Every structure is written in C-alpha cells, then in structure tokens.
Tab-separated table of C-alpha atoms and ligand atoms in Angstrom:
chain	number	residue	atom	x	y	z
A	1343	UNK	CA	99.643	85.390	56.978
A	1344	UNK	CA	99.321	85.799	61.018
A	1345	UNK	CA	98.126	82.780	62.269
A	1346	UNK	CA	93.775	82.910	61.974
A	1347	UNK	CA	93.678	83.474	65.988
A	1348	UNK	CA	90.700	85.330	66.903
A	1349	UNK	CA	90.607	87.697	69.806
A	1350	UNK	CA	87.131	87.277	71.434
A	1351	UNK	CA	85.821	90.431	71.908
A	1352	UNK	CA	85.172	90.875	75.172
A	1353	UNK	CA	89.207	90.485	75.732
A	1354	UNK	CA	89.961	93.177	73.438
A	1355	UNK	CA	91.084	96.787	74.602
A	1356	UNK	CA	88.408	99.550	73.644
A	1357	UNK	CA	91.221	101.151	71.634
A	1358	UNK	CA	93.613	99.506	70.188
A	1359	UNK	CA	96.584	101.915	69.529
A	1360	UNK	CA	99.489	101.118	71.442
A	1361	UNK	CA	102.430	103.135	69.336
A	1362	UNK	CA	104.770	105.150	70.770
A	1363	UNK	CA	105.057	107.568	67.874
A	1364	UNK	CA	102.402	108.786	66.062
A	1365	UNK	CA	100.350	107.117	69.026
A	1366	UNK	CA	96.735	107.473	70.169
A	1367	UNK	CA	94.563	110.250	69.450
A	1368	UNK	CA	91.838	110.592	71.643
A	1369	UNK	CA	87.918	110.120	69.479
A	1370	UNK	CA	86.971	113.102	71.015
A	1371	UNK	CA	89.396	115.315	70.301
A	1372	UNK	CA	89.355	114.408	66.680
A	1373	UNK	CA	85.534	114.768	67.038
A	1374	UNK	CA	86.413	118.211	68.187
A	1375	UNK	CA	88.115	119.287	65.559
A	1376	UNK	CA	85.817	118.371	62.930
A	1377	UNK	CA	83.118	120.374	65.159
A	1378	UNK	CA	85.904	123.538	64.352
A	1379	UNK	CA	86.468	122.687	61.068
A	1380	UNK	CA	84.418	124.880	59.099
A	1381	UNK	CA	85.637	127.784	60.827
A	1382	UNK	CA	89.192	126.947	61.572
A	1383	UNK	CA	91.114	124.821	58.977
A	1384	UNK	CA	91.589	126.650	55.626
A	1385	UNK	CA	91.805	129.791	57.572
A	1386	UNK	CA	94.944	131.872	58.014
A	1387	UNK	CA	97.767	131.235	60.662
A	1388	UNK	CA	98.380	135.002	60.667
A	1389	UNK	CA	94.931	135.720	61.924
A	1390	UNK	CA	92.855	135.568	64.801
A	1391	UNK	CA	91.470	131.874	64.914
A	1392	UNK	CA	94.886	130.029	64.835
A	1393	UNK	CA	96.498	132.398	66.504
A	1394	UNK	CA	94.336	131.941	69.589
A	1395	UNK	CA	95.048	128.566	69.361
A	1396	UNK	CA	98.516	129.063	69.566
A	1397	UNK	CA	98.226	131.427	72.269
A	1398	UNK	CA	96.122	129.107	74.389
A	1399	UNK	CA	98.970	126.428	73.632
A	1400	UNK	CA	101.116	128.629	74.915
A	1401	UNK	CA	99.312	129.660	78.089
A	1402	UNK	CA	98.091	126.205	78.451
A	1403	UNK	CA	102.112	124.667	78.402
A	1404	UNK	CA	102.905	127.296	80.920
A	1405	UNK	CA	100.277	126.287	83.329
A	1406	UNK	CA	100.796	122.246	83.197
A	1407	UNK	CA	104.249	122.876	83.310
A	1408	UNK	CA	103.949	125.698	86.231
A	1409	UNK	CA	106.941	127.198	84.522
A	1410	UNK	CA	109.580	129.363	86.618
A	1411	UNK	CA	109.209	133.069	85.833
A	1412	UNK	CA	110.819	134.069	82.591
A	1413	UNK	CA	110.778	130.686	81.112
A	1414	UNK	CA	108.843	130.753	77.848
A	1415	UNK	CA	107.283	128.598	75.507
A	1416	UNK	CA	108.534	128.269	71.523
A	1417	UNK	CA	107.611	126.752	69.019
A	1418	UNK	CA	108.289	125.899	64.830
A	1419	UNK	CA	108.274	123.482	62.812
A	1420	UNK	CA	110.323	120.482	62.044
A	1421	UNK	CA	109.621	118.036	65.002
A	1422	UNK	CA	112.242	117.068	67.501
A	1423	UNK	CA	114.408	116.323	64.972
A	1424	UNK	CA	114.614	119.703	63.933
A	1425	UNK	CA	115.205	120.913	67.329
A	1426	UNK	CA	118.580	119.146	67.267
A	1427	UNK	CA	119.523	121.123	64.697
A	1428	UNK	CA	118.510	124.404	65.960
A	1429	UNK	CA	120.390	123.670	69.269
A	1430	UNK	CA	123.421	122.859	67.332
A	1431	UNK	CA	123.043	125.933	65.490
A	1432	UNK	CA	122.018	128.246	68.413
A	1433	UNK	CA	122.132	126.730	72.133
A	1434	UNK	CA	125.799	124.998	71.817
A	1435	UNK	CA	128.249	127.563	71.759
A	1436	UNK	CA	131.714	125.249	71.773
A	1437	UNK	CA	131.111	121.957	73.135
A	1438	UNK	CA	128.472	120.067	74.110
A	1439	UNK	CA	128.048	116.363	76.019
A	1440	UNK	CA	125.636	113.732	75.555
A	1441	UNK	CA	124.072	111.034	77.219
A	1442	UNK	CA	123.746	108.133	74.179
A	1443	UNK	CA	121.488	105.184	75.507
A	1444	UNK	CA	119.714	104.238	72.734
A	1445	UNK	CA	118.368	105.624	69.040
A	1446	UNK	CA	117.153	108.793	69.608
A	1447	UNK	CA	120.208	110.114	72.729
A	1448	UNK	CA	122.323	108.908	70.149
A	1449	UNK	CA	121.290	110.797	67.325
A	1450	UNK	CA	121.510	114.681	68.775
A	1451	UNK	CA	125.163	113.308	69.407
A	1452	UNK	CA	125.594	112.235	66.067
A	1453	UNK	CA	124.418	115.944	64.868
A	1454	UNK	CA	126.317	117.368	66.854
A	1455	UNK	CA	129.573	115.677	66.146
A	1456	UNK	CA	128.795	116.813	62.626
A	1457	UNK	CA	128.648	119.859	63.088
A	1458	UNK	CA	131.723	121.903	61.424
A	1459	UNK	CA	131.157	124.681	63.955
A	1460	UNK	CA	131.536	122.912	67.149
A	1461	UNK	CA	133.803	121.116	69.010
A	1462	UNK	CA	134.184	117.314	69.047
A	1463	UNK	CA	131.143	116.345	71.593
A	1464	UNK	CA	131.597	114.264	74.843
A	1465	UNK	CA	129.037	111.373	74.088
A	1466	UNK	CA	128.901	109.192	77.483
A	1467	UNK	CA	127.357	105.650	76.646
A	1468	UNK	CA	125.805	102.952	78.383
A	1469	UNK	CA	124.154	100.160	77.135
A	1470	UNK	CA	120.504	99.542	75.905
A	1471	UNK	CA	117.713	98.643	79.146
A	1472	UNK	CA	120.351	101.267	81.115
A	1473	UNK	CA	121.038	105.073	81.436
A	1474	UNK	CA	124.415	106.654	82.017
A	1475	UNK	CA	124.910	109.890	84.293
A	1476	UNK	CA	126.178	113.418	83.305
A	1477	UNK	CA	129.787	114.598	84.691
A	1478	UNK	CA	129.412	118.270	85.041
A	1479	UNK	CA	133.077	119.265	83.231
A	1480	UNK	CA	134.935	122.556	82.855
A	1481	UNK	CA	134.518	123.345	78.883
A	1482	UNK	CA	130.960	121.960	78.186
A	1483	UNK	CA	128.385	124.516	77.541
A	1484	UNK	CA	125.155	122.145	76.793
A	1485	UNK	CA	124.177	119.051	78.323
A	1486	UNK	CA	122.309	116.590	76.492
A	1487	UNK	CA	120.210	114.593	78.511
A	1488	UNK	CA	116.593	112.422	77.135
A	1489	UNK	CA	114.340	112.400	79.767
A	1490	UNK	CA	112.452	109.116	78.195
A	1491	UNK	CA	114.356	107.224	75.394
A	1492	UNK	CA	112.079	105.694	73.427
A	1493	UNK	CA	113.591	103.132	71.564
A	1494	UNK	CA	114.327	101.364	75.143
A	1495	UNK	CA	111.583	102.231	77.343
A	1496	UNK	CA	114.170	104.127	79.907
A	1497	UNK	CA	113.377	106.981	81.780
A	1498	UNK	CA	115.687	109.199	83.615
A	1499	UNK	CA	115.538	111.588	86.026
A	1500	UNK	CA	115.960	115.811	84.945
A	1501	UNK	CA	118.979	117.194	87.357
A	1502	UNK	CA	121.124	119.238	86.295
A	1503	UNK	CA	124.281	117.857	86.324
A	1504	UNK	CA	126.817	118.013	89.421
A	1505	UNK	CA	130.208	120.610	89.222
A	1506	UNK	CA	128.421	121.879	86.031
A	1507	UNK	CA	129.850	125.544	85.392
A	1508	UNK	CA	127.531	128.294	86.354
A	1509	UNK	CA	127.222	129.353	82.909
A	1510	UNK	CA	126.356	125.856	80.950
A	1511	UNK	CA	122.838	124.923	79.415
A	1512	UNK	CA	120.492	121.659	79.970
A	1513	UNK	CA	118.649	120.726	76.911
A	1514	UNK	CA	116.396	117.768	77.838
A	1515	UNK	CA	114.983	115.301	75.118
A	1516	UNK	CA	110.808	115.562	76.319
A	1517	UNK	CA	109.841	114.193	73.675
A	1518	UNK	CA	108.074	111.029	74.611
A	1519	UNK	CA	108.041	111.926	78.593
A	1520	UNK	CA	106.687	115.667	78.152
A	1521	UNK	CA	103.400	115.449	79.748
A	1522	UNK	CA	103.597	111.744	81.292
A	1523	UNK	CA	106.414	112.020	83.328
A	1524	UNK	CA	106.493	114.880	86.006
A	1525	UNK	CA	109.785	116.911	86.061
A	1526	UNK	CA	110.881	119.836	87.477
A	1527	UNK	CA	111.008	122.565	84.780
A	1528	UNK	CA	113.699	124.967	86.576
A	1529	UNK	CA	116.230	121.675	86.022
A	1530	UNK	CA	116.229	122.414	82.206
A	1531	UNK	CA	116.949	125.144	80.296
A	1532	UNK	CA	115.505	123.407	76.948
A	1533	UNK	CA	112.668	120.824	77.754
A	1534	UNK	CA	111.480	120.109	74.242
A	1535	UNK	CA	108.858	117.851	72.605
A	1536	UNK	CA	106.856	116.967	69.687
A	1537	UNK	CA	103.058	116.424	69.701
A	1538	UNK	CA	102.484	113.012	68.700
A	1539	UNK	CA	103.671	111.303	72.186
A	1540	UNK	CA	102.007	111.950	75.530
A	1541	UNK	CA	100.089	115.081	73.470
A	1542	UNK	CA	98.116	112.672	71.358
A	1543	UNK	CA	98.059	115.310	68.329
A	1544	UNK	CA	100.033	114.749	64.831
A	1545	UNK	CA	104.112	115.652	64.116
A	1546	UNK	CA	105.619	118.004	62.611
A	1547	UNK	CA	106.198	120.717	65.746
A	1548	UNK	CA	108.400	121.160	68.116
A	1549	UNK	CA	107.956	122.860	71.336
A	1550	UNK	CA	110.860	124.116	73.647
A	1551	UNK	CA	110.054	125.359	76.993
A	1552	UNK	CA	113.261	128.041	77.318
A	1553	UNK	CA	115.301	129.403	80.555
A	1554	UNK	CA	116.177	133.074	80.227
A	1555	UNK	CA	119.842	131.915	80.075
A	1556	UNK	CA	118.916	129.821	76.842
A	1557	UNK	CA	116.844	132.902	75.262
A	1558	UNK	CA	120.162	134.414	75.980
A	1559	UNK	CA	122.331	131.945	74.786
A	1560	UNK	CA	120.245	132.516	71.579
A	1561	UNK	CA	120.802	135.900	71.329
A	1562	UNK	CA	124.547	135.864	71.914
A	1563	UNK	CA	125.576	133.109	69.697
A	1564	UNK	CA	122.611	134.225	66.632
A	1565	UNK	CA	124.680	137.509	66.806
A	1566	UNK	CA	127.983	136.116	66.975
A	1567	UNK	CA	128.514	136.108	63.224
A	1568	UNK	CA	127.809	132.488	62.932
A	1569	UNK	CA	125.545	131.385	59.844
A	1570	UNK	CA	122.238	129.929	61.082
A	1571	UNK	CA	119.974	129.086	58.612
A	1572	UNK	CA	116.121	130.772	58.939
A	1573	UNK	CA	114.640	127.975	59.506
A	1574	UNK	CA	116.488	126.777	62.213
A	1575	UNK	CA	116.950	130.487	64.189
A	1576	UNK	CA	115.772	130.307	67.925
A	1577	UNK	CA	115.624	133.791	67.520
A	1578	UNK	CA	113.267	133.872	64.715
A	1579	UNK	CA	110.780	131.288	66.633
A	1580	UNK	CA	110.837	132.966	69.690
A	1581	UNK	CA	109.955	136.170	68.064
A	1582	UNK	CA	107.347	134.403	66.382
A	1583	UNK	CA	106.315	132.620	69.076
A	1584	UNK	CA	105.595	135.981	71.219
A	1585	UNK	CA	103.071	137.068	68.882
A	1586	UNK	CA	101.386	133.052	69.067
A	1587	UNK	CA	102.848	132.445	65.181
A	1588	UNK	CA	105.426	130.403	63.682
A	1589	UNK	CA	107.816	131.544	61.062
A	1590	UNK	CA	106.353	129.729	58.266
A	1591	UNK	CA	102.967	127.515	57.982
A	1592	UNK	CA	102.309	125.272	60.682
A	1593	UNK	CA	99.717	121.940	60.215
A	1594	UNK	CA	96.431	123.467	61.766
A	1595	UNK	CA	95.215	120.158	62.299
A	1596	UNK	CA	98.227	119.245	64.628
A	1597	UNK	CA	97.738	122.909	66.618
A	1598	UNK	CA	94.292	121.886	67.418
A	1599	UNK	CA	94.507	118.011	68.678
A	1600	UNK	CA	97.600	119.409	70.459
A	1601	UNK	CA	95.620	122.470	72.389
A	1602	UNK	CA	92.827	120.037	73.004
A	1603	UNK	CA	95.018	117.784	75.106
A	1604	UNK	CA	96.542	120.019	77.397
A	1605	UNK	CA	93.040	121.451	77.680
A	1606	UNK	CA	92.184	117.441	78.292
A	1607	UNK	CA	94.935	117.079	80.630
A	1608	UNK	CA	94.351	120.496	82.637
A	1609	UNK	CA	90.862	119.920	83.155
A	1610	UNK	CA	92.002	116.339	84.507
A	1611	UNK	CA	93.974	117.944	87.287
A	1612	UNK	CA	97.275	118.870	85.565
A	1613	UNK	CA	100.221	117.445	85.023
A	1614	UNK	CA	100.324	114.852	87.956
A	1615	UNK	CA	96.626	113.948	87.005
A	1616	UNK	CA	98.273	112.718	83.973
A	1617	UNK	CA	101.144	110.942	84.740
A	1618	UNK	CA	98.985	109.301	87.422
A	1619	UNK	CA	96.890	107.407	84.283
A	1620	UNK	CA	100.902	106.611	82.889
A	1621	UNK	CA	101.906	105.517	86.676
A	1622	UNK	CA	98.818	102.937	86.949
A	1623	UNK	CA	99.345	101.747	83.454
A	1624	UNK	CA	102.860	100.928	83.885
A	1625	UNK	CA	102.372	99.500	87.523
A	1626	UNK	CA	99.709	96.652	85.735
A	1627	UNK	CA	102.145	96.543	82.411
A	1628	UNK	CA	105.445	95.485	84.542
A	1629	UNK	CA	103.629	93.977	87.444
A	1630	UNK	CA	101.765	91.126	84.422
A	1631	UNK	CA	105.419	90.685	83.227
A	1632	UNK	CA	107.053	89.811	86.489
A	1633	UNK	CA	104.337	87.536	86.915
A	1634	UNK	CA	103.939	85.594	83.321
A	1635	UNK	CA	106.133	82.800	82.843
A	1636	UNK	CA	107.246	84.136	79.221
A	1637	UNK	CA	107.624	87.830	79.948
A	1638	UNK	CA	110.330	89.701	81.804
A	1639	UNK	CA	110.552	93.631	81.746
A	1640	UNK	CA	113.698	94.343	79.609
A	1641	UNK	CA	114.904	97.418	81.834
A	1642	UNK	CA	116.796	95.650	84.654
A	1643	UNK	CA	116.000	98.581	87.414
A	1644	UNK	CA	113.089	99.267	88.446
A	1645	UNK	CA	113.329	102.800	88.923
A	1646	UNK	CA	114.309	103.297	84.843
A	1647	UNK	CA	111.633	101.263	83.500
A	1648	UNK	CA	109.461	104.458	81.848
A	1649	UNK	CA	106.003	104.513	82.997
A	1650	UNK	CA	105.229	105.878	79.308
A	1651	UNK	CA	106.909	103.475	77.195
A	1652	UNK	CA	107.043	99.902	78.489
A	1653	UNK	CA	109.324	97.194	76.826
A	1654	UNK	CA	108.961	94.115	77.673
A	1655	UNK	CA	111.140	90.736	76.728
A	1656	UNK	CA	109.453	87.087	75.654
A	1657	UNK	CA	111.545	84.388	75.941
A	1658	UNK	CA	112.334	82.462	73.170
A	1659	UNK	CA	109.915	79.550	73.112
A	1660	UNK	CA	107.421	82.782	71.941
A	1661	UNK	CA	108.070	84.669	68.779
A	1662	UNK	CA	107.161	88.196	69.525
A	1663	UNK	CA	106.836	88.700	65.637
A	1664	UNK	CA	104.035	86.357	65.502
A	1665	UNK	CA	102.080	87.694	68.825
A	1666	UNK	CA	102.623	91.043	67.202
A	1667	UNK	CA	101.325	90.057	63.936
A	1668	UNK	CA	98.372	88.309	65.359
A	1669	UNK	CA	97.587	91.348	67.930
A	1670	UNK	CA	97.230	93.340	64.671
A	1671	UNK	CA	95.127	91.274	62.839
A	1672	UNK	CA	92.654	92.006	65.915
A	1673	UNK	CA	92.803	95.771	65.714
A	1674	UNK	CA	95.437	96.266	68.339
A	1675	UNK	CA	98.811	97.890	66.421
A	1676	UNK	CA	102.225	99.006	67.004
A	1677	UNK	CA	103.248	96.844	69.580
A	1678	UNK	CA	106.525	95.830	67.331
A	1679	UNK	CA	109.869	96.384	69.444
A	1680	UNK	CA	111.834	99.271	67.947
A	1681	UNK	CA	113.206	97.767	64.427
A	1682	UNK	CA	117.184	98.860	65.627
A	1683	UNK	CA	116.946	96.922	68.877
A	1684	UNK	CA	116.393	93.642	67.547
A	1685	UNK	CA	114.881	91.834	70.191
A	1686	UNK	CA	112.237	89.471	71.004
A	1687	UNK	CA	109.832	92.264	72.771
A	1688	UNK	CA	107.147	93.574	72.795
A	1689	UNK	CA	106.953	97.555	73.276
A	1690	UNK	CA	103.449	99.197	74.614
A	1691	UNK	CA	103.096	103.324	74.744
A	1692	UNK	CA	101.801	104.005	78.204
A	1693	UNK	CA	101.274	107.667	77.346
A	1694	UNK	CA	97.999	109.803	79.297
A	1695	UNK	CA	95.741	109.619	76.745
A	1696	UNK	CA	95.538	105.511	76.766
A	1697	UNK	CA	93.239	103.845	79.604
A	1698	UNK	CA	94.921	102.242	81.673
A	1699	UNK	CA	92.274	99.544	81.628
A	1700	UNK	CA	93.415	99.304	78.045
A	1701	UNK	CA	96.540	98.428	78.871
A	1702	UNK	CA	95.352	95.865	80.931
A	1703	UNK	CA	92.873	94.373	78.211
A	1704	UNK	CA	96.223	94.066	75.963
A	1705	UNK	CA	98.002	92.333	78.480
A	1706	UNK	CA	95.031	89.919	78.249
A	1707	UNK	CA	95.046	89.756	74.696
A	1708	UNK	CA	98.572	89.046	74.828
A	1709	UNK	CA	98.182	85.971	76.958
A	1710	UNK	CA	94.779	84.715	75.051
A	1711	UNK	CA	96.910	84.944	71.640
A	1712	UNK	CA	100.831	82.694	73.426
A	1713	UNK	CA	98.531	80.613	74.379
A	1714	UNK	CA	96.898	79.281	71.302
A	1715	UNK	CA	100.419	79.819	69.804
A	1716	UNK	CA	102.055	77.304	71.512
B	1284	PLP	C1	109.917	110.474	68.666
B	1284	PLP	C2	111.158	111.004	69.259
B	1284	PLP	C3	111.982	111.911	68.577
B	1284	PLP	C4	111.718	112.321	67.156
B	1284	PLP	O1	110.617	113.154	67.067
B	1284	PLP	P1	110.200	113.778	65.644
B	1284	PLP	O2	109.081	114.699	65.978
B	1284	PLP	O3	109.821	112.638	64.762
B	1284	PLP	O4	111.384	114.493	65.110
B	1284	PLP	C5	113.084	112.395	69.237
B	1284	PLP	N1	113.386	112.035	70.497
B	1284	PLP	C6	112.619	111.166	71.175
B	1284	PLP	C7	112.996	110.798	72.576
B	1284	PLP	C8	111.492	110.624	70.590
B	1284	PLP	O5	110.709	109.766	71.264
C-alpha cells in the first residue's frame, strides 16, 4: 500500500501519463477516431479508406521530415523490434557496428551478433548517463547509431560517421526521438520508429524513412541468394508500401492515432513546432532538478540529456519507489526508472504531445508528495 498521500488537486497535471512507451495519447485524437469509427475500423486495409490513411501517413512523414529527394517512407509490422531483424536480414551485408549505451543500442547488437549470416559486429560501449562515438572503419557496411536511448534518457546527435566508406549505410534508432528531436534526414539512410513515442498512437508498426542507397542495398542483398523470411523482406514492404499497404494486416486503430498526430504536429508548425513543446519541457524538467536539494539529472552533460525522455536521480534519503507509487495512486503513471537500470530515479517522457505545463505540474507533485514523505 503507497503511503495514503493525497495530491490536492489543483497541483495535479491535467494528464497524467508520463510513460515513455506506450505513452500519451492525445483525448482528441482518440475522440477522433471514434468520430471515424463507423466507417473506418472493420473495413478492409486493401481498400480505399485505410489506404488513404496510409497514404496520408506517408505524405504526411515526408513533409515533417522534409525528406531529400528519393528518400521514401516504409512501413510493416512488427515494431522496432522487428526492424532489427529486417536490417539484419536485408540492410547489413557483412558487418555491421554498433553504438551500445543502454537497453535498446544494445539489443540490435545483440541481433546482430546472432546472426549466422553476418560477420561478428563491432559493438562500441560506453557507460549508462553517456554516449560513445562511431569510428568510420574500412569493412563496416551499417552503422548502428540510436538517436534517443530510452532506457537512459540520452540523446545523440545523427552524423554520419567520419572516414566512413563511400558505400556504407546509417541506420538510426528514431524510435523515441522521431518527431521530438529535429535531425537532419540526409544523415541517415534508415531513420526508423514505432508509433507509440513522440507519435502518441499504439505499437505494433514500424516506419523506416529509406535513402536510395538503402532501397538499393535491399535489392542487392534480397537477390543475393540469401534466405529472408516474408515477413521480414524490405523488399516486400517497400513494394507494399508504394501502393499505401502493408504485407499483411496492420492495427487500424494504430494507423489512425498515428496519421492524426503528424496531422497534429503539421498543423502546429512542423517538426520544430514540436520539438519546441519537448525543448520547453525538458528546459523546466532539468532546470527543477538542478535546483531541488534531492534531485540531480542523471546524464552528466548537458548537451545528452534528451529533451524527450528525462531521467532524473533522488538521492538516497528519498525512495523513488515510494514517490512513484504514491504519484500513481494520484492518477499520474509510469514515472518508474527503466526496471534494467536499477536506480533510484525517476524517468518522465517529454514527448510533443505532453504540455509542457504538465510537466511542470508533475514536478510539483513530485515535491508536494518528498515532502510529506520525509
Ligand atoms: C521503444 C523502443 C524500441 C522498441 O520498440 P517496439 O516498437 O516495442 O519494438 C526500440 N528502440 C528504442 C530506442 C525504443 O525507445
């Protein structure tokens, strides 16, 4: 039982979702949906309805992400996870190297070290709160880098890599920072995502925005005799993909909350518009824990604190289990650290689609509920 604190009300955020994964979905977007419900969900993704959807995704991606000529977006199911496989399947031809800084980094290495196909990866580490660097290296064909991880509230920035051969591929790991975090598309040849971060929509997608030289890449190793399961085919999902499909059923429920974002975030003002609402939360989230006597931000630099996913450290005279517990009995969840980490923190999605007034009313809360703790 959380201790019986209760948050007055005129503390407490107006929403009071704060995950980094499924996070916030905006009311009215849900409200949205139910509006297009009778006509839309039950209905077939080979016809017209969804597949305008899709299409508008599509168009919609290209615009926020003003993508170079000849990039295109793909999509299929499976979620980011999936994508992991399908580049180990179809975008790393021999060798690959990754940049493992915390859960999620670490896993596409992991997948790709297991993969009977390829060459041993290069993993380069550095420690949780920190981000290492690429080394652009004769040999490597695909560079792994995660433009937010997650687990650690880092963020870094999407270059390609220095002395990298002509010839080699950047696959970047969007998938919390897609939409929050501005970037520079032409850097990447593989930005992908999954809805249920800064697009406030459900899993179970993922999205790549594609070079021509990774379409190609596609191409060349799909026909090079190597066994690539359907499912996991970049070929198949970018044909699919240029008719607004996917391969096999998608969740129509996702498509929609997803479309209605971008439509959110492009009527906002684009992609800057967005990260703008990330930039001012994170400037108040960071700024109250340099300035509370039991809070420090965990990410030592400045510059790689994540302005979508804030983690920040209590000291030990505060058990962040107990704030965390209490927080929820109030209506404001999923402000547990990630599990793996094991730390005394506290770790707040910053994503577009949460006010940054919110954020601000949690920080609040935060201090209302240490206080009465202690
Ligand atoms: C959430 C997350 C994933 C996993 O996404 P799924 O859609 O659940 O597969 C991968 N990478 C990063 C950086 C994430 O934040």
């Amino acid at each position: 039982m959380p201790p019986a604190i209760r948050i007055p009300p005129s503390l407490l955020p107006s929403d009071g979702h704060f995950g980094s994964g499924p996070s916030k979905v905006r009311p009215e977007a849900v409200a949205a949906l139910a509006a297009a419900a009778p006509g839309y969900l039950g209905t077939s993704h080979r016809r017209e309805g969804v597949r305008s959807v899709v299409g508008w995704i599509r168009e919609g991606l290209s615009s926020l992400f003003s993508l170079p000529d000849g990039y295109e977006v793909v999509l299929a199911n499976g979620g980011a996870t999936a994508f992991w496989d399908v580049a180990a399947s179809c975008l790393i031809e021999h060798k690959s190297q990754h940049l493992s800084f915390g859960e999620f980094s670490s896993r596409f290495a992991s997948v790709a070290a297991a993969a009977p196909h390829l060459q041993d990866p290069e993993v380069i580490e550095s420690a949780p709160g920190t981000h290492p660097s690429p080394l652009g290296k004769a040999g490597v064909d695909l560079y792994a880098l995660t433009h937010n991880e997650t687990s650690t509230g880092v963020a870094m920035p999407v270059i390609r890599p220095e002395g990298a051969d002509g010839e080699s591929l950047v696959a970047v790991d969007a998938t919390s920072a897609a939409g929050g975090l501005r970037v520079d598309v032409s850097q990447a040849d593989a930005y992908y995502f999954a809805p249920q971060k800064c697009f406030a929509s459900d899993g179970g997608l993922w999205l790549a925005l594609l070079s021509p030289a990774a379409i190609e890449r596609a191409e060349r190793v799909g026909g090079s005799g190597r066994w690539v399961p359907a499912t996991l085919d970049l070929r198949t999902a970018i044909t699919n993909s240029r008719l607004d499909q996917t391969y096999n059923t998608p969740a129509l429920t996702t498509l929609y909350l997803l479309a209605d974002q971008i439509q959110w975030m492009l009527a906002g003002g684009g992609l800057d518009w967005a990260a703008s609402r990330s930039d001012r939360s994170a400037e108040h989230l960071y700024g109250w824990a340099d300035s509370a006597s039991y809070a420090s931000p965990f990410v030592a630099k400045p510059d790689e604190r994540s302005h979508v996913v804030g983690t920040i450290d209590l000291d030990a005279s505060v058990d962040s289990e107990q704030v965390c517990r209490v927080l929820r009995a109030n209506g404001i969840v999923d402000t547990e650290p990630y599990r793996k980490l094991r730390r005394n923190q506290l770790r707040v999605a910053m994503f577009p689609a949460i006010e940054p007034d919110d954020v601000a009313a949690l920080t609040a809360c935060v201090d209302h509920v240490v206080e009465r703790l202690s």
